[in-house]
Short mmCIF file of C-alpha atoms in Angstrom, two decimals:
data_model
loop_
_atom_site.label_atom_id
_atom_site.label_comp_id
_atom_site.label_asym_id
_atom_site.label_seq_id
_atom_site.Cartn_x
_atom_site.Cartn_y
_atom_site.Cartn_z
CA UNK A 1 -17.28 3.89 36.48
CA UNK A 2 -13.88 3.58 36.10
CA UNK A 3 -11.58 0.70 36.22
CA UNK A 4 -8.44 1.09 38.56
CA UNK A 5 -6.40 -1.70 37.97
CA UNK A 6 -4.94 -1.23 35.00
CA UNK A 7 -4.57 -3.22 31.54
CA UNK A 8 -1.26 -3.98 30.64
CA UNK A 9 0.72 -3.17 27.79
CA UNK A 10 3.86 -5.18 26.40
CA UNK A 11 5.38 -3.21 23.02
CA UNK A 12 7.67 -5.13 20.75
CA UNK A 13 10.54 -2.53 19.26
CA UNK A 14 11.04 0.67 19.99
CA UNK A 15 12.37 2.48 16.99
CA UNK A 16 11.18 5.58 15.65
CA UNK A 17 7.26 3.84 16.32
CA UNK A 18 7.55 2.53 19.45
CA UNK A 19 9.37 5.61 20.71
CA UNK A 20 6.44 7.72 19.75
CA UNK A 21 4.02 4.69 21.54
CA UNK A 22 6.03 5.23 24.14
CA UNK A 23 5.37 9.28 24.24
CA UNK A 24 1.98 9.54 23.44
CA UNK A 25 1.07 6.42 26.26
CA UNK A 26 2.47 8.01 28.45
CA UNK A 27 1.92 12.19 27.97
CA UNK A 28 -1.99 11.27 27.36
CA UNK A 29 -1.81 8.24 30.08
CA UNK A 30 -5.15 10.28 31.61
CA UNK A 31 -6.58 10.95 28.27
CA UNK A 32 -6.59 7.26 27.36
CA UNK A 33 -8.10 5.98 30.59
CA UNK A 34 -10.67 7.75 30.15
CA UNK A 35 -11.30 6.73 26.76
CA UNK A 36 -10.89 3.31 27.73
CA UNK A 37 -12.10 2.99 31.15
CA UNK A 38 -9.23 1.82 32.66
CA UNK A 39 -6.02 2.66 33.09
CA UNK A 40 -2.85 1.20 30.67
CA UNK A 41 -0.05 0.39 32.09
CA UNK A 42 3.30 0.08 29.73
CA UNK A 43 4.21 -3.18 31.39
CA UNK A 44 7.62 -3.51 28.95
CA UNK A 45 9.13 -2.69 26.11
CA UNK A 46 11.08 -5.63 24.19
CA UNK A 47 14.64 -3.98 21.82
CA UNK A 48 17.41 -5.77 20.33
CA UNK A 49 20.10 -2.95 20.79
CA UNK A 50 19.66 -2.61 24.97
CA UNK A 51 22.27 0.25 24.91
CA UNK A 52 20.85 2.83 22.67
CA UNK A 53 19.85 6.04 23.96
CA UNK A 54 16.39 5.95 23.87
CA UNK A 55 14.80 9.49 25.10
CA UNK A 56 11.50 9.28 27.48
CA UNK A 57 11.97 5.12 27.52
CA UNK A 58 12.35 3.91 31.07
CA UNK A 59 15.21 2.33 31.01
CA UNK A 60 13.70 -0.16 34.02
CA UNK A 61 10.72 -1.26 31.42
CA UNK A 62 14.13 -2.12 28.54
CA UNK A 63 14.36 -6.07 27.80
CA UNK A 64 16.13 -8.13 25.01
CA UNK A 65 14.47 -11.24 25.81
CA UNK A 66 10.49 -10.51 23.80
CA UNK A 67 9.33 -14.26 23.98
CA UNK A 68 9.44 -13.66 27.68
CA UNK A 69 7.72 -10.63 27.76
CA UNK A 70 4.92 -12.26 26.12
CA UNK A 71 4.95 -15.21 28.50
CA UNK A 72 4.02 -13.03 31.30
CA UNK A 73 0.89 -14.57 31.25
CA UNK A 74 -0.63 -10.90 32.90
CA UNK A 75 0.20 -9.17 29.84
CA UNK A 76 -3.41 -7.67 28.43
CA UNK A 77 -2.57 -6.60 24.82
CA UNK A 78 0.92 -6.83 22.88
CA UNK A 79 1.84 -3.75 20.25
CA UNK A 80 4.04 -5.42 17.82
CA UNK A 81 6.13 -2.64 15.75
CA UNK A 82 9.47 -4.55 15.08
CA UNK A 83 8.38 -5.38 11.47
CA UNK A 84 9.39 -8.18 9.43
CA UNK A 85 7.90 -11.88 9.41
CA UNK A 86 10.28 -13.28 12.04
CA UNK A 87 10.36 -13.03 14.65
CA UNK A 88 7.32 -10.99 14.66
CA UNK A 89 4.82 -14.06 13.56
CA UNK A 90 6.31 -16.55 16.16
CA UNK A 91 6.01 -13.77 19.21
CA UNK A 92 2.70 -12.81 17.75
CA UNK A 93 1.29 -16.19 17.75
CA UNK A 94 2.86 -16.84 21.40
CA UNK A 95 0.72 -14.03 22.71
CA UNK A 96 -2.64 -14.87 21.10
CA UNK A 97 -1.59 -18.38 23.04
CA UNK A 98 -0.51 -16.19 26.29
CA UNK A 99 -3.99 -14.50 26.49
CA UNK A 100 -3.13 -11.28 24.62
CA UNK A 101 -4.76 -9.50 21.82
CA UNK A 102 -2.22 -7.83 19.19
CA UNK A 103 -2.12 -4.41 17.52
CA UNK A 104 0.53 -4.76 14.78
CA UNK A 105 2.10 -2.39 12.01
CA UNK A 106 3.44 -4.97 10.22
CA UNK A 107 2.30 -4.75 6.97
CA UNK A 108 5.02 -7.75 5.27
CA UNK A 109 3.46 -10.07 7.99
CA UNK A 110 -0.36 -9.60 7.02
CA UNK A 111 0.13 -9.66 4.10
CA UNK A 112 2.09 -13.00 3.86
CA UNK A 113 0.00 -14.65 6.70
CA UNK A 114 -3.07 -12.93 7.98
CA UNK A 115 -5.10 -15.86 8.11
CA UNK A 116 -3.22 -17.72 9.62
CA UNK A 117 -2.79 -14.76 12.51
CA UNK A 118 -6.38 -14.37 12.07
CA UNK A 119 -7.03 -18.10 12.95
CA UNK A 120 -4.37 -18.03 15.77
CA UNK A 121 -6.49 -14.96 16.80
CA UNK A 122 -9.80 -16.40 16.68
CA UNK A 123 -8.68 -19.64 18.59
CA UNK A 124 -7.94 -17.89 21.72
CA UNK A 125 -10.66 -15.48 21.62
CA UNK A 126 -8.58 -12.72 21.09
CA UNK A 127 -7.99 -9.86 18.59
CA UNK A 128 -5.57 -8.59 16.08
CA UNK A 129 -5.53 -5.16 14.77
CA UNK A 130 -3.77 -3.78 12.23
CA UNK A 131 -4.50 -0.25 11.25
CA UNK A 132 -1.23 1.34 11.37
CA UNK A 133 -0.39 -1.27 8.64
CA UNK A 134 -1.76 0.14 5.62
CA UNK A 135 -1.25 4.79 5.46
CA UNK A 136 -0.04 5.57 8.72
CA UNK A 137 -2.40 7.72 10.09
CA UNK A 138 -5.29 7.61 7.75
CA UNK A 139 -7.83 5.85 9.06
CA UNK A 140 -8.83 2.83 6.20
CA UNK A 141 -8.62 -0.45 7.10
CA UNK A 142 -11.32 0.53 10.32
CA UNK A 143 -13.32 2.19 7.35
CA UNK A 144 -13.30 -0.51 4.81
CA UNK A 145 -13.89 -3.59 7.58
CA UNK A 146 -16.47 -2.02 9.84
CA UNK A 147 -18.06 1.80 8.43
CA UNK A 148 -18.42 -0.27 5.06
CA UNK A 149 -19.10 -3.22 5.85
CA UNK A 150 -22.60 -2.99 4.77
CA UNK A 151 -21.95 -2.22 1.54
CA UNK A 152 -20.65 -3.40 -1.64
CA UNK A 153 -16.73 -2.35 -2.64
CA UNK A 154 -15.91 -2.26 -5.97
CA UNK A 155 -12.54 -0.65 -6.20
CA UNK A 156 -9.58 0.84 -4.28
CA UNK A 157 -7.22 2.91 -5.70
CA UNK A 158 -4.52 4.50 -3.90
CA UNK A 159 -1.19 6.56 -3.49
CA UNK A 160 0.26 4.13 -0.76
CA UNK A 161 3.53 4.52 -0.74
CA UNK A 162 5.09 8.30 0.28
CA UNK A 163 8.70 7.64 -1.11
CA UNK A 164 7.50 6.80 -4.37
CA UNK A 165 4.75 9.78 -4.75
CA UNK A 166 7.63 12.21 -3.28
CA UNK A 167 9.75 10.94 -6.00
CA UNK A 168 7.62 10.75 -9.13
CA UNK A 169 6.04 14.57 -7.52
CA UNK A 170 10.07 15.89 -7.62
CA UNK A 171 10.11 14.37 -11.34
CA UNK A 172 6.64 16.10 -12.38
CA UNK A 173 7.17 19.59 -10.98
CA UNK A 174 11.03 20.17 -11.74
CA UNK A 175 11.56 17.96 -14.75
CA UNK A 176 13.76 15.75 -12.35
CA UNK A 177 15.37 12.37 -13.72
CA UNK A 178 14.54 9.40 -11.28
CA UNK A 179 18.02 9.35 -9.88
CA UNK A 180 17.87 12.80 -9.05
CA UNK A 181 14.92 12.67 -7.60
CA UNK A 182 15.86 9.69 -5.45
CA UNK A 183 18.94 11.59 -4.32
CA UNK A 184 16.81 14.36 -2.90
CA UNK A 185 14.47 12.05 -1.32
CA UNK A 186 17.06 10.14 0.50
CA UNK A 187 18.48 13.25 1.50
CA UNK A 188 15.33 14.65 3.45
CA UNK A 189 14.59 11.12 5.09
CA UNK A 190 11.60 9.92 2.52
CA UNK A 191 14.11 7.28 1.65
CA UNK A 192 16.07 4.53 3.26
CA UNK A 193 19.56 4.11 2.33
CA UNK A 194 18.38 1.21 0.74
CA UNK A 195 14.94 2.12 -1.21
CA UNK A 196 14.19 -1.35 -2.99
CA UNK A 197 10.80 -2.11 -0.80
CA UNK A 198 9.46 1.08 -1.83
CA UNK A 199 10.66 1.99 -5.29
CA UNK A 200 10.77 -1.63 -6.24
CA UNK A 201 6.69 -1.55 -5.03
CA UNK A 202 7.13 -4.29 -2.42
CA UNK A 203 5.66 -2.14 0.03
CA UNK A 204 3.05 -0.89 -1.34
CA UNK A 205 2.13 -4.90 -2.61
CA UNK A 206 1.89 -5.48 0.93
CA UNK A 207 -0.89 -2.85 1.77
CA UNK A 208 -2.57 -3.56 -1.67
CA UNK A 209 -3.30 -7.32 -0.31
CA UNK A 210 -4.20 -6.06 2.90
CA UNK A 211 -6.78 -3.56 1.20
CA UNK A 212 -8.14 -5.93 -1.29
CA UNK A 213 -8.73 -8.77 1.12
CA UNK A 214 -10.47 -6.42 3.32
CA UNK A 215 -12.56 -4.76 0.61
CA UNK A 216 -13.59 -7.86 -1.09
CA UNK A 217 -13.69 -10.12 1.76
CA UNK A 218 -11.41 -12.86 0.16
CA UNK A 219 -8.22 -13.96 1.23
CA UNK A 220 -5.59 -11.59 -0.95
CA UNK A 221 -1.84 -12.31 0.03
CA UNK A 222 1.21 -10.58 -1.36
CA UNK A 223 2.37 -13.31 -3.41
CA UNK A 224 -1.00 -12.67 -5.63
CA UNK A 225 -0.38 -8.85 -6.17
CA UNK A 226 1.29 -8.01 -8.95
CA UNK A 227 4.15 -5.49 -8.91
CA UNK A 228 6.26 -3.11 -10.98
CA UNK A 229 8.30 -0.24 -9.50
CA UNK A 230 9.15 2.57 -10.58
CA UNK A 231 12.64 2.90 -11.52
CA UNK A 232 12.10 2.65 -15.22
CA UNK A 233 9.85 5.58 -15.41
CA UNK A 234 12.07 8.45 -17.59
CA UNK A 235 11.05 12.19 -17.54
CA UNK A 236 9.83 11.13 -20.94
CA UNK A 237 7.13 9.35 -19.88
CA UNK A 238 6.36 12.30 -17.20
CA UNK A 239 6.65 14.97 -20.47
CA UNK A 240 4.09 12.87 -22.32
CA UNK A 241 1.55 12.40 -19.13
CA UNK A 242 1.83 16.24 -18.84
CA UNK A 243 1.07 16.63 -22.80
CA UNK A 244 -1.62 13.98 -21.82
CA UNK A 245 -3.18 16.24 -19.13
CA UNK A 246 -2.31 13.43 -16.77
CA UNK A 247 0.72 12.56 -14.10
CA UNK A 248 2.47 10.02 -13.19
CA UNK A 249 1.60 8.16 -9.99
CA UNK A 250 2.41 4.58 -8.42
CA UNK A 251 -1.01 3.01 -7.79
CA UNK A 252 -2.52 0.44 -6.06
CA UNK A 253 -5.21 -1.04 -7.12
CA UNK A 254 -7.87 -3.36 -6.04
CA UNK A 255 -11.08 -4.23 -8.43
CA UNK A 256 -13.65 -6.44 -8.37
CA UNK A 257 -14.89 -8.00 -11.71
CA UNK A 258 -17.44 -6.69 -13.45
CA UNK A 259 -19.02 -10.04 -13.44
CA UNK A 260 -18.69 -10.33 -9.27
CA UNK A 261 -16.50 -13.42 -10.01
CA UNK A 262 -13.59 -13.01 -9.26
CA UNK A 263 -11.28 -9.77 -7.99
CA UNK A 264 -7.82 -8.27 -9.12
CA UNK A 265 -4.89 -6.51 -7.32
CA UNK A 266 -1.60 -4.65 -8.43
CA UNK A 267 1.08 -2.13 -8.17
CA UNK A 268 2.38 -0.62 -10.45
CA UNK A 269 3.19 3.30 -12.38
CA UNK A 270 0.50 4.50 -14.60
CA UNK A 271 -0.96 7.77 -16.14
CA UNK A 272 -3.78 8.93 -14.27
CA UNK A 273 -5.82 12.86 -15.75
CA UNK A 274 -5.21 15.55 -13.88
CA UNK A 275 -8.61 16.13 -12.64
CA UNK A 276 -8.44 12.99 -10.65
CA UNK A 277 -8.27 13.87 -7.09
CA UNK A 278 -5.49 11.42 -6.65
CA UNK A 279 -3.56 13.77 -9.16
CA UNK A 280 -3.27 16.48 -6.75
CA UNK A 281 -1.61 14.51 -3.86
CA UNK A 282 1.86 15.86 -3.33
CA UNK A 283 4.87 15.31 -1.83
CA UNK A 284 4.71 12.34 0.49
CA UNK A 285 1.47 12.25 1.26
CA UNK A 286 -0.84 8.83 0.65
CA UNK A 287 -4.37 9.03 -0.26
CA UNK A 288 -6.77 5.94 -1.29
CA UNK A 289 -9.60 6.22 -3.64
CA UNK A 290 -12.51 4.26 -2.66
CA UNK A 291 -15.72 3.44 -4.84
CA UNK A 292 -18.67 1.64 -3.22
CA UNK A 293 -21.88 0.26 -4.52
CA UNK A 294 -23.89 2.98 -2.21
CA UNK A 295 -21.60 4.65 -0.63
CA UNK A 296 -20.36 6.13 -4.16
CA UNK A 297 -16.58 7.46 -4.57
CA UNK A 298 -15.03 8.14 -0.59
CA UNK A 299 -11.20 9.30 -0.29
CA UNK A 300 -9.03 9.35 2.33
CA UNK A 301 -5.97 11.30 2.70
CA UNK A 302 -3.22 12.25 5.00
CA UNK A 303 0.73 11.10 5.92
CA UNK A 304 1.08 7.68 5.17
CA UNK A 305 4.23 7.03 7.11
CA UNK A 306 6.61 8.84 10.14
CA UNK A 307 6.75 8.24 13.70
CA UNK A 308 3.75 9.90 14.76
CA UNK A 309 1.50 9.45 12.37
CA UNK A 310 1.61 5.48 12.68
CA UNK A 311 1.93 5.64 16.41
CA UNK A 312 -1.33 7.23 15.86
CA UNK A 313 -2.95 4.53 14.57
CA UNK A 314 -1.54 1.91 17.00
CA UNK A 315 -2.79 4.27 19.78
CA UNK A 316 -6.32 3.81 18.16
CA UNK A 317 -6.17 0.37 17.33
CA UNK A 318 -4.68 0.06 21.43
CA UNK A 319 -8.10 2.03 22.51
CA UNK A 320 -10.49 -0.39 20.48
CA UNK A 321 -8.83 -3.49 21.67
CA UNK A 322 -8.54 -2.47 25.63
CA UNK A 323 -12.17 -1.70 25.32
CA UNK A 324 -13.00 -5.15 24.14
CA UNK A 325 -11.00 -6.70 26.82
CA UNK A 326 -12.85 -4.25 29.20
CA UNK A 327 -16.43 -5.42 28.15
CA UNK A 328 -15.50 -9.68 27.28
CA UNK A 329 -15.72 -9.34 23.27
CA UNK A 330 -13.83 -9.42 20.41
CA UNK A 331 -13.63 -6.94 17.39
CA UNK A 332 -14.02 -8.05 13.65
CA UNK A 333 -12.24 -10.73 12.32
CA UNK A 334 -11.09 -12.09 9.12
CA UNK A 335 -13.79 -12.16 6.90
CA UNK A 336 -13.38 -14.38 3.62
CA UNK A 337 -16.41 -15.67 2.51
CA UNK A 338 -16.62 -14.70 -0.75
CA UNK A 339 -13.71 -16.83 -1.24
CA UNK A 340 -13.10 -14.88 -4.78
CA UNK A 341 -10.23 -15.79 -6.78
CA UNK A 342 -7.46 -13.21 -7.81
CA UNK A 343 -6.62 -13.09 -11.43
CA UNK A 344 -3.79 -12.67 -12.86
CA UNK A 345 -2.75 -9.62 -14.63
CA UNK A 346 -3.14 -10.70 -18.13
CA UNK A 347 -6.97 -10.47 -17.34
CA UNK A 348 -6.61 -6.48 -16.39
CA UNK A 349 -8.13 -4.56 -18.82
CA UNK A 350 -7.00 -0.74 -18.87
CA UNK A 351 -5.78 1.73 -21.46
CA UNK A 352 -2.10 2.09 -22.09
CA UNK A 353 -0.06 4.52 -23.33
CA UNK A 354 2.86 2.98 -26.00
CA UNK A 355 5.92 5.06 -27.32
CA UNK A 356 7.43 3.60 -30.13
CA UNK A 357 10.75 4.13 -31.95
CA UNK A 358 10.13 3.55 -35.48
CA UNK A 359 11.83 4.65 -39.19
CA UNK A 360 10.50 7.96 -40.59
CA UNK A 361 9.27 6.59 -43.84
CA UNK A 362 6.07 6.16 -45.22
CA UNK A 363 3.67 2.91 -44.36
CA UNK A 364 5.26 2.49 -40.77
CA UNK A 365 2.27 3.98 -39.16
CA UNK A 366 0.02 1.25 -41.12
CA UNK A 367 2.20 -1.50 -40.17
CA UNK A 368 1.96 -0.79 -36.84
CA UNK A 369 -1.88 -0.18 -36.75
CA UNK A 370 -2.34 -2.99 -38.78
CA UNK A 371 -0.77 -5.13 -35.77
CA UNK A 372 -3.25 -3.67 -33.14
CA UNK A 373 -6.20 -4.32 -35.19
CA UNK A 374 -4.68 -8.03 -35.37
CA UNK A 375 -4.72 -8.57 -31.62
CA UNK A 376 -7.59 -7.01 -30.91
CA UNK A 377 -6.54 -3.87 -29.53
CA UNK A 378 -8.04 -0.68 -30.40
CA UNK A 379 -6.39 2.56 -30.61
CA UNK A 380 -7.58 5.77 -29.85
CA UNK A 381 -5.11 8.24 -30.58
CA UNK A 382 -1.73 8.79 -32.22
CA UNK A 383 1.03 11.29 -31.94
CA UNK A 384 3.83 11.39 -34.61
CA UNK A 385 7.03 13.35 -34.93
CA UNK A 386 10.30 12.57 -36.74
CA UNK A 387 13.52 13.73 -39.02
CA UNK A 388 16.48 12.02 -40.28
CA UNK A 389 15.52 8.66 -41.03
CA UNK A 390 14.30 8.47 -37.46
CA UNK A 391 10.28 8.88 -35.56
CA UNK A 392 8.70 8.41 -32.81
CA UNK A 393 4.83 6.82 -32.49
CA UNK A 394 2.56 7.89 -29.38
CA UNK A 395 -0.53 5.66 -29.15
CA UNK A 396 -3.28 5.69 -26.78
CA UNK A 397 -5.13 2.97 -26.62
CA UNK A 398 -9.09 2.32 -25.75
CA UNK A 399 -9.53 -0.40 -22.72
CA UNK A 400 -7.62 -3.80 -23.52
CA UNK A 401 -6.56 -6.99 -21.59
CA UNK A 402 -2.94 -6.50 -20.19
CA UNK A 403 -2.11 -10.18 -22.45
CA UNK A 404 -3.48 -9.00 -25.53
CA UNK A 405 -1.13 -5.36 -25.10
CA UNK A 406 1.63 -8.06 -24.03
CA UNK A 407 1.21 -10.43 -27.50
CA UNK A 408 0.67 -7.31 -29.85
CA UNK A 409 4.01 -5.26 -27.99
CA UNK A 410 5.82 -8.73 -29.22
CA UNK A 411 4.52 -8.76 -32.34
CA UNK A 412 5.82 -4.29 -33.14
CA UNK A 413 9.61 -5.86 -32.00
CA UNK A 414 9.68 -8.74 -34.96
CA UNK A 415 9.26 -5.48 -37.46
CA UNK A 416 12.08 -4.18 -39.02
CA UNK A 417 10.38 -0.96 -39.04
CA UNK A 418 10.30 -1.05 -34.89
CA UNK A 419 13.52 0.30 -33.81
CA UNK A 420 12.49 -0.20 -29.91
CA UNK A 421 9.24 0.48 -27.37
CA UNK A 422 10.61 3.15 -25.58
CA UNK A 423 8.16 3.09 -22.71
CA UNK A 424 4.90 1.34 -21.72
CA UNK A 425 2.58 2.94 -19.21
CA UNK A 426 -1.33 2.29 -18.41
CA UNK A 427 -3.70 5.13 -18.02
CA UNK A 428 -5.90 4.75 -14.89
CA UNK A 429 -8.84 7.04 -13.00
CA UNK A 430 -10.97 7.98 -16.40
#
């Protein structure tokens, strides 16, 4: 039996997200009762800009003042979609206090401080989802904390980030430079006018701490990701993953240890073979590769970003949370007992791919071998090619530690023979 009064609904922003909250709440208001078993009511929507044209917003639901809104005190569940760490975590926190559960987008906010939100959370017996955080519309952090959650995750590897795969797909299919490729993006709306969270790999940090802390149940924040963008990656380094049988693609990615002890996370470009599925993920879609102790190798795939796509998830993560309120429980919660620690990224071991500038003459090649062998890094292939005085060196390397690549890359600059490392790029998904 139905419910008739209804649960209320307070959203925080109303950009291109909230607009689309706003649509689908109220085109499928029937839909969503009945999913829920009660009615939601949008009970306001919280802006900055009061003014702006917002079509299918009721202008009578419009306030500037949020910290009010969630004051109400009869306010059931907040959607927070304003983004940003204030003053998103202050009005978050003031609803957990207020009696409302959360559903939040904000990715930069988890990341930084999701146990502490969890704790606030937890304290008022309330909940805080976060779906639409991590992929827009694909369904994974639901997967990885509940479908999985009896099993054993090893790894996640993903395409998070639909600016970056749009770009580095423009470079790999037309030949492209990275500027050129940006240009296009910006053009058709992948990019902001200002691209640094995304090609700089802040955002997809974010959702790799998210991810990891989820998969590994530890506490992963953004500060222990590390992260390299992609603006140094050259359509030489695409023309040599294509001679590779690989592409380029910005990854993140999650691993536990092989001993169990302890759990790593990063962002950055690498090499990965074309018969990865990963490899075939175009344009700006995300996909996320995950590999579980029973469950084997899962992916997930679909538009990681855009209006509807998150609203979406918010609209799911809205369902789960009303229905809790409906029946006096609470969803999952943080769950860090593991308590692993993240290493750094001079523990990472992965094979790299190393282009070297070098001197055509004879012994350079056993100069610079000689140097791997002397840090304990083993090669596996080389590619030469040279004239006039001048060559280039292609190696592939077996599996080594990121600091032992790091010590023997300084050691190829002190030779005279070394005219510069062109490019340095790991090789992931074999």
């Amino acid at each position: 039996m139905m419910r008739t009064r209804p649960l209320k609904v307070a959203l925080l922003g109303c950009g291109v997200v909230g607009s689309e909250v706003t649509r689908i709440m109220t085109t499928h208001a029937d839909d969503l009762a009945a999913r829920i078993g009660a009615p939601v009511e949008l009970a306001g929507i919280a802006v900055r800009r009061p003014d702006r044209v917002r079509e299918g917003v009721p202008a009578e639901l419009v306030t500037t003042d949020a910290t009010a809104l969630v004051k109400r005190g009869d306010i059931d569940v907040v959607i927070e979609v304003i983004g940003g760490i204030e003053p998103a975590r202050t009005l978050i926190t003031t609803a957990f206090e207020h009696g409302a559960s959360v559903v939040s987008a904000n990715k930069a906010l988890v990341a930084a401080d999701g146990a502490a939100l969890h704790a606030a959370a937890e304290a008022k017996g309330a909940d805080l989802y976060y779906e639409a955080a991590v992929a827009g519309a694909i369904p994974l952090v639901r997967p990885l904390r509940e479908s999985l959650a009896g099993d054993k995750v090893n790894r996640v590897l993903g395409i998070v980030n639909g600016t970056t795969n749009f770009i580095l797909d423009k470079m790999d299919s037309t030949g492209a430079g990275y500027s050129e490729a940006l240009d296009e993006a910006t053009a058709l709306g992948y990019a902001e006018a200002d691209p640094t969270a995304d090609v700089e790999g802040f955002d997809a940090a974010a959702k790799a701490a998210i991810l990891a802390g989820i998969a590994f149940h530890t506490r992963v924040t953004i500060d222990d990701v590390h992260r390299e963008g992609l603006t140094e990656v050259t359509a030489s380094d695409i023309a040599s993953a294509k001679r590779m049988g690989c592409t380029v693609k910005l990854l993140a990615i999650c691993e536990r240890a092989e001993d169990g002890a302890s759990v790593t996370a990063r962002v950055h470009p690498a090499m990965i073979p074309l018969t990865h599925p990963l490899a075939s993920v175009r344009e700006a879609y995300n996909a996320v590769f995950v590999e579980a102790e029973a469950a084997g190798q899962l992916m997930f795939y679909g538009p990681g970003a855009g209006g509807a796509p998150t609203a979406s998830a918010v609209l799911g993560d809205l369902v789960a949370v009303c229905r809790n309120k409906l029946a006096g429980a609470t969803g999952p919660g943080e769950s860090a007992y593991t308590r692993l620690p993240v290493s750094p990224m001079g523990a990472v071991v992965t094979r790299y791919h190393i282009s070297l500038d070098v001197a055509d003459k004879p012994g350079v090649l056993a100069q610079v071998a000689n140097i791997f062998a002397d840090h304990g890094v083993s090669i596996d292939t080389v590619r030469q090619s040279g004239k006039d005085g001048e060559a280039s060196l292609v190696i592939v390397t077996h599996r080594a530690a990121d600091a032992a690549l790091s010590s023997t890359v300084g050691a190829l600059r002190e030779l005279d023979t070394v005219r510069g490392v062109a490019s340095i790029m790991r090789v992931e998904g074999e």
